[in-house]
Amino acid sequence: LMSLPVLDLWDQGPPDSGVQYSVPEVLLDRTGDDQRLNRLYSNVSQPTLTVHRAAEVRATGAAVLVFPGGGYQDVWIDKEGHDVARWLNLFGVTAIVVKDRTAPTGAKENVREAVLQATLADAQRAMRLVRHHAREWGVDPGRVGTIGFSAGGHLILRLAAQADGGRPDAADPVERQSSAPSFTIPVYPGVPPDLSGLGPNVGPMFVVNGSRDTLTPPQGAVRLCQALLEAGVPVELHLFGQAEHGFGLGIAGGSARRWPDLCEEWMRELGFLASSQLQN
């Protein structure tokens, strides 16, 4: 990971969210017996992007922004971040892992709304940055999607619902880019109560949940898909009967291990992996 490009999301520092951080960012290592890296960041006040470019020989021109979970308190940067990016690279997708802002350690409930607004701003900025760097990174700006886990899933649903086409007159060229995802992949997502923003212009979605998930129950995923169907948005839903919360890429086994292959097939079927579409 040391050699991968890491960019500050906001080169002048993030806009003031009103949230105060009294202690610096912390990186904790929760690696277990399986020896797979499993680290999490907390107290994130300076958000970043880590760019995993697809190998040139297999690059399709598609890109996906990866939003790890952590309840807006932490960012599980390996299991739901860099591991996911490496999986996407296998079939030619450039992946960009987002370390977005979190609530300060010990923050009271009254900062929640400010943190939600800060993370939405980070997600919008991340999408604009990828499109701004599209030519440099070999990315087709018309095929930039998102994948998010748990709170990251909640965030990408808010991003899809509140997307905009950019501000053509903005002094900052990044802000001229669209923040609208081309497609959205929420994995055991927290589902916002208000889904009214998910209209017919929202890109296709691939939704994954465990039927035994008590943290982000499957009823939320079903409600999301119902809203998308009623809005005429193409959607594919997979509920895994024995799966609980936090299965990541499914490497622990069980039926949920199949979702990454199903997701790749979905992306291929919808033409997101067709390299002939790459715009020069």
Tab-separated table of C-alpha atoms in Angstrom:
chain	number	residue	atom	x	y	z
A	1	LEU	CA	0.000	0.000	0.000
A	2	MET	CA	2.939	2.315	0.590
A	3	SER	CA	3.490	2.937	-3.125
A	4	LEU	CA	-0.123	3.778	-3.949
A	5	PRO	CA	-0.999	7.427	-4.649
A	6	VAL	CA	-2.807	9.082	-1.740
A	7	LEU	CA	-4.565	12.408	-2.378
A	8	ASP	CA	-6.072	14.851	0.049
A	9	LEU	CA	-9.749	15.193	-0.785
A	10	TRP	CA	-9.585	18.928	-0.167
A	11	ASP	CA	-6.259	20.488	-1.137
A	12	GLN	CA	-7.074	23.610	0.895
A	13	GLY	CA	-8.399	21.546	3.806
A	14	PRO	CA	-12.024	20.401	4.187
A	15	PRO	CA	-14.767	23.000	4.547
A	16	ASP	CA	-15.610	23.789	8.156
A	17	SER	CA	-18.247	21.351	9.384
A	18	GLY	CA	-18.456	22.810	12.868
A	19	VAL	CA	-17.161	19.511	14.286
A	20	GLN	CA	-14.194	19.905	16.653
A	21	TYR	CA	-11.440	17.258	16.981
A	22	SER	CA	-9.521	17.381	20.266
A	23	VAL	CA	-7.299	14.348	19.572
A	24	PRO	CA	-5.458	13.359	16.360
A	25	GLU	CA	-6.381	10.629	13.903
A	26	VAL	CA	-5.775	7.079	15.172
A	27	LEU	CA	-5.068	3.875	13.225
A	28	LEU	CA	-5.886	0.693	15.182
A	29	ASP	CA	-4.910	-2.809	14.074
A	30	ARG	CA	-7.564	-5.496	14.657
A	31	THR	CA	-5.786	-8.172	12.630
A	32	GLY	CA	-6.844	-11.602	13.924
A	33	ASP	CA	-5.597	-15.177	13.684
A	34	ASP	CA	-6.072	-15.254	9.909
A	35	GLN	CA	-3.310	-12.604	9.582
A	36	ARG	CA	-5.316	-10.590	7.059
A	37	LEU	CA	-4.822	-6.888	7.706
A	38	ASN	CA	-7.887	-5.515	9.470
A	39	ARG	CA	-7.221	-1.924	10.496
A	40	LEU	CA	-9.548	0.943	11.270
A	41	TYR	CA	-9.116	4.694	11.424
A	42	SER	CA	-10.906	6.880	13.924
A	43	ASN	CA	-10.946	10.635	14.523
A	44	VAL	CA	-10.507	11.350	10.817
A	45	SER	CA	-10.558	15.112	10.213
A	46	GLN	CA	-8.481	15.211	6.982
A	47	PRO	CA	-10.113	12.884	4.416
A	48	THR	CA	-8.080	11.189	1.673
A	49	LEU	CA	-8.313	9.026	-1.450
A	50	THR	CA	-6.030	6.045	-2.136
A	51	VAL	CA	-5.885	5.167	-5.844
A	52	HIS	CA	-5.610	1.513	-6.882
A	53	ARG	CA	-5.247	1.744	-10.654
A	54	ALA	CA	-6.158	-1.345	-12.665
A	55	ALA	CA	-3.235	-2.951	-14.499
A	56	GLU	CA	-2.999	-1.535	-18.006
A	57	VAL	CA	-3.308	-4.964	-19.652
A	58	ARG	CA	-6.760	-5.537	-18.175
A	59	ALA	CA	-8.046	-2.007	-17.500
A	60	THR	CA	-11.608	-1.519	-18.725
A	61	GLY	CA	-11.876	2.224	-18.072
A	62	ALA	CA	-14.426	1.655	-15.296
A	63	ALA	CA	-13.764	3.063	-11.822
A	64	VAL	CA	-15.390	2.528	-8.436
A	65	LEU	CA	-15.142	4.681	-5.316
A	66	VAL	CA	-14.937	2.415	-2.246
A	67	PHE	CA	-16.530	3.637	1.006
A	68	PRO	CA	-15.729	1.426	4.028
A	69	GLY	CA	-18.117	1.140	6.956
A	70	GLY	CA	-17.646	1.987	10.613
A	71	GLY	CA	-20.816	3.720	11.750
A	72	TYR	CA	-19.424	7.193	10.919
A	73	GLN	CA	-17.177	6.614	13.975
A	74	ASP	CA	-14.463	4.550	12.269
A	75	VAL	CA	-13.257	3.634	8.771
A	76	TRP	CA	-12.511	-0.102	8.329
A	77	ILE	CA	-9.839	0.613	5.767
A	78	ASP	CA	-8.715	-2.948	4.866
A	79	LYS	CA	-11.652	-5.363	5.027
A	80	GLU	CA	-14.093	-2.921	3.408
A	81	GLY	CA	-11.521	-0.724	1.646
A	82	HIS	CA	-8.179	-1.890	0.244
A	83	ASP	CA	-9.253	-5.578	0.057
A	84	VAL	CA	-12.265	-4.521	-1.997
A	85	ALA	CA	-10.070	-2.360	-4.242
A	86	ARG	CA	-7.765	-5.297	-4.995
A	87	TRP	CA	-10.792	-7.438	-5.888
A	88	LEU	CA	-12.050	-4.763	-8.304
A	89	ASN	CA	-8.578	-4.519	-9.877
A	90	LEU	CA	-8.745	-8.239	-10.760
A	91	PHE	CA	-11.311	-7.564	-13.487
A	92	GLY	CA	-9.939	-4.277	-14.737
A	93	VAL	CA	-11.675	-1.725	-12.527
A	94	THR	CA	-9.674	1.162	-11.069
A	95	ALA	CA	-10.651	1.483	-7.405
A	96	ILE	CA	-10.369	4.560	-5.209
A	97	VAL	CA	-10.617	3.973	-1.451
A	98	VAL	CA	-12.156	6.903	0.433
A	99	LYS	CA	-11.150	7.643	4.012
A	100	ASP	CA	-13.880	10.142	4.827
A	101	ARG	CA	-14.339	12.219	7.950
A	102	THR	CA	-15.665	10.556	11.105
A	103	ALA	CA	-17.292	11.767	14.294
A	104	PRO	CA	-14.714	12.726	16.946
A	105	THR	CA	-14.105	10.134	19.652
A	106	GLY	CA	-16.719	10.527	22.385
A	107	ALA	CA	-18.833	12.918	20.307
A	108	LYS	CA	-22.351	13.527	21.528
A	109	GLU	CA	-25.404	12.732	19.425
A	110	ASN	CA	-25.858	16.419	18.580
A	111	VAL	CA	-22.874	16.346	16.183
A	112	ARG	CA	-24.404	13.559	14.106
A	113	GLU	CA	-26.093	15.872	11.598
A	114	ALA	CA	-22.877	17.854	11.090
A	115	VAL	CA	-20.934	14.619	10.504
A	116	LEU	CA	-23.559	13.414	8.016
A	117	GLN	CA	-23.225	16.667	6.086
A	118	ALA	CA	-19.397	16.511	6.214
A	119	THR	CA	-19.315	12.941	4.888
A	120	LEU	CA	-21.762	13.776	2.101
A	121	ALA	CA	-19.514	16.689	1.085
A	122	ASP	CA	-16.539	14.297	1.128
A	123	ALA	CA	-18.366	11.765	-1.058
A	124	GLN	CA	-19.406	14.439	-3.567
A	125	ARG	CA	-15.866	15.796	-3.678
A	126	ALA	CA	-14.439	12.292	-4.180
A	127	MET	CA	-16.694	11.660	-7.174
A	128	ARG	CA	-15.772	15.019	-8.711
A	129	LEU	CA	-12.043	14.374	-8.142
A	130	VAL	CA	-12.139	11.032	-9.957
A	131	ARG	CA	-13.812	12.631	-12.957
A	132	HIS	CA	-11.328	15.525	-12.808
A	133	HIS	CA	-8.439	13.016	-12.985
A	134	ALA	CA	-10.225	10.662	-15.418
A	135	ARG	CA	-7.851	11.090	-18.358
A	136	GLU	CA	-4.755	10.857	-16.132
A	137	TRP	CA	-6.015	7.655	-14.473
A	138	GLY	CA	-7.355	6.019	-17.649
A	139	VAL	CA	-10.950	6.274	-16.448
A	140	ASP	CA	-14.128	6.786	-18.485
A	141	PRO	CA	-16.000	9.571	-16.620
A	142	GLY	CA	-19.266	7.984	-17.739
A	143	ARG	CA	-18.480	4.757	-15.838
A	144	VAL	CA	-17.621	5.844	-12.305
A	145	GLY	CA	-19.619	3.969	-9.674
A	146	THR	CA	-19.603	3.543	-5.902
A	147	ILE	CA	-19.530	0.635	-3.471
A	148	GLY	CA	-20.185	1.145	0.224
A	149	PHE	CA	-20.435	-1.099	3.272
A	150	SER	CA	-22.768	-0.490	6.246
A	151	ALA	CA	-22.400	3.252	7.002
A	152	GLY	CA	-20.504	3.523	3.696
A	153	GLY	CA	-23.604	2.057	2.047
A	154	HIS	CA	-25.738	4.668	3.797
A	155	LEU	CA	-23.393	7.360	2.495
A	156	ILE	CA	-23.455	6.239	-1.152
A	157	LEU	CA	-27.260	6.096	-1.066
A	158	ARG	CA	-27.300	9.705	0.146
A	159	LEU	CA	-24.785	10.578	-2.577
A	160	ALA	CA	-27.009	9.017	-5.267
A	161	ALA	CA	-30.110	10.775	-3.928
A	162	GLN	CA	-28.448	14.209	-3.708
A	163	ALA	CA	-26.204	14.139	-6.780
A	164	ASP	CA	-25.729	17.152	-9.011
A	165	GLY	CA	-24.178	17.887	-12.378
A	166	GLY	CA	-21.459	20.198	-11.025
A	167	ARG	CA	-21.137	23.984	-11.260
A	168	PRO	CA	-19.849	24.980	-14.719
A	169	ASP	CA	-18.886	28.457	-13.459
A	170	ALA	CA	-16.929	27.246	-10.378
A	171	ALA	CA	-13.424	28.690	-9.953
A	172	ASP	CA	-12.213	25.268	-8.786
A	173	PRO	CA	-12.210	22.964	-11.865
A	174	VAL	CA	-12.938	19.950	-9.622
A	175	GLU	CA	-16.264	21.507	-8.600
A	176	ARG	CA	-17.329	21.709	-12.256
A	177	GLN	CA	-17.593	17.908	-12.390
A	178	SER	CA	-20.744	15.876	-11.760
A	179	SER	CA	-21.118	14.123	-8.395
A	180	ALA	CA	-23.636	11.595	-9.784
A	181	PRO	CA	-22.521	7.943	-9.564
A	182	SER	CA	-22.930	5.917	-12.752
A	183	PHE	CA	-23.956	2.920	-10.624
A	184	THR	CA	-24.247	2.166	-6.892
A	185	ILE	CA	-23.431	-1.006	-4.922
A	186	PRO	CA	-24.686	-0.822	-1.297
A	187	VAL	CA	-23.520	-3.831	0.771
A	188	TYR	CA	-25.419	-4.398	4.052
A	189	PRO	CA	-26.226	-0.669	3.942
A	190	GLY	CA	-27.857	1.525	6.478
A	191	VAL	CA	-30.866	2.724	4.483
A	192	PRO	CA	-31.884	6.379	4.958
A	193	PRO	CA	-35.503	6.870	6.051
A	194	ASP	CA	-36.194	9.282	3.186
A	195	LEU	CA	-35.663	7.718	-0.246
A	196	SER	CA	-37.573	10.377	-2.194
A	197	GLY	CA	-34.398	11.576	-3.942
A	198	LEU	CA	-33.932	8.223	-5.664
A	199	GLY	CA	-35.702	9.168	-8.878
A	200	PRO	CA	-35.501	7.707	-12.394
A	201	ASN	CA	-32.164	9.441	-13.101
A	202	VAL	CA	-30.361	7.414	-10.426
A	203	GLY	CA	-28.023	4.844	-11.981
A	204	PRO	CA	-28.524	1.080	-11.597
A	205	MET	CA	-28.031	-0.508	-8.172
A	206	PHE	CA	-26.796	-3.879	-6.915
A	207	VAL	CA	-27.926	-4.396	-3.311
A	208	VAL	CA	-26.496	-7.022	-0.916
A	209	ASN	CA	-27.643	-7.891	2.615
A	210	GLY	CA	-27.746	-10.756	5.075
A	211	SER	CA	-31.144	-12.019	6.182
A	212	ARG	CA	-29.837	-12.415	9.751
A	213	ASP	CA	-28.342	-8.921	9.918
A	214	THR	CA	-29.584	-7.187	13.063
A	215	LEU	CA	-27.469	-4.020	12.630
A	216	THR	CA	-28.717	-3.084	9.142
A	217	PRO	CA	-31.725	-5.398	8.820
A	218	PRO	CA	-32.744	-6.800	5.429
A	219	GLN	CA	-36.073	-4.964	5.619
A	220	GLY	CA	-34.122	-1.794	4.791
A	221	ALA	CA	-32.674	-3.343	1.643
A	222	VAL	CA	-36.129	-4.552	0.602
A	223	ARG	CA	-37.620	-1.079	1.202
A	224	LEU	CA	-34.797	0.443	-0.853
A	225	CYS	CA	-35.406	-1.932	-3.755
A	226	GLN	CA	-39.151	-1.285	-3.643
A	227	ALA	CA	-38.505	2.457	-3.928
A	228	LEU	CA	-36.081	1.926	-6.817
A	229	LEU	CA	-38.512	-0.329	-8.687
A	230	GLU	CA	-41.290	2.223	-8.271
A	231	ALA	CA	-38.943	4.922	-9.622
A	232	GLY	CA	-38.019	2.793	-12.628
A	233	VAL	CA	-34.396	2.318	-11.534
A	234	PRO	CA	-32.778	-1.003	-12.563
A	235	VAL	CA	-31.960	-2.942	-9.396
A	236	GLU	CA	-30.651	-6.378	-8.427
A	237	LEU	CA	-31.066	-7.603	-4.831
A	238	HIS	CA	-29.293	-10.480	-3.072
A	239	LEU	CA	-30.316	-11.524	0.454
A	240	PHE	CA	-28.188	-14.306	1.931
A	241	GLY	CA	-30.242	-16.410	4.321
A	242	GLN	CA	-27.645	-17.243	6.982
A	243	ALA	CA	-25.484	-14.120	6.685
A	244	GLU	CA	-25.148	-11.618	9.521
A	245	HIS	CA	-23.590	-8.131	9.429
A	246	GLY	CA	-20.071	-7.350	8.264
A	247	PHE	CA	-19.172	-10.239	5.941
A	248	GLY	CA	-17.088	-8.000	3.657
A	249	LEU	CA	-16.048	-9.928	0.549
A	250	GLY	CA	-17.395	-13.147	2.089
A	251	ILE	CA	-14.007	-14.788	2.616
A	252	ALA	CA	-15.217	-16.398	5.851
A	253	GLY	CA	-17.456	-18.676	3.766
A	254	GLY	CA	-21.161	-19.342	3.645
A	255	SER	CA	-23.485	-18.338	0.827
A	256	ALA	CA	-22.428	-14.661	1.052
A	257	ARG	CA	-19.057	-15.611	-0.481
A	258	ARG	CA	-20.850	-15.641	-3.851
A	259	TRP	CA	-21.816	-11.979	-3.954
A	260	PRO	CA	-18.541	-10.611	-5.435
A	261	ASP	CA	-18.860	-12.915	-8.469
A	262	LEU	CA	-22.526	-12.009	-8.867
A	263	CYS	CA	-21.621	-8.322	-8.668
A	264	GLU	CA	-18.888	-8.642	-11.308
A	265	GLU	CA	-21.363	-10.404	-13.604
A	266	TRP	CA	-23.923	-7.615	-13.030
A	267	MET	CA	-21.363	-4.944	-13.946
A	268	ARG	CA	-20.402	-6.904	-17.051
A	269	GLU	CA	-24.026	-7.463	-18.075
A	270	LEU	CA	-24.782	-3.731	-17.878
A	271	GLY	CA	-21.757	-2.842	-20.023
A	272	PHE	CA	-19.724	-1.140	-17.291
A	273	LEU	CA	-16.746	-3.417	-17.980
A	274	ALA	CA	-16.727	-3.034	-21.768
A	275	SER	CA	-13.348	-1.425	-22.492
A	276	SER	CA	-14.456	-0.426	-25.996
A	277	GLN	CA	-16.531	2.339	-24.368
A	278	LEU	CA	-13.433	4.102	-23.034
A	279	GLN	CA	-13.391	7.709	-24.157
A	280	ASN	CA	-10.012	8.954	-25.341
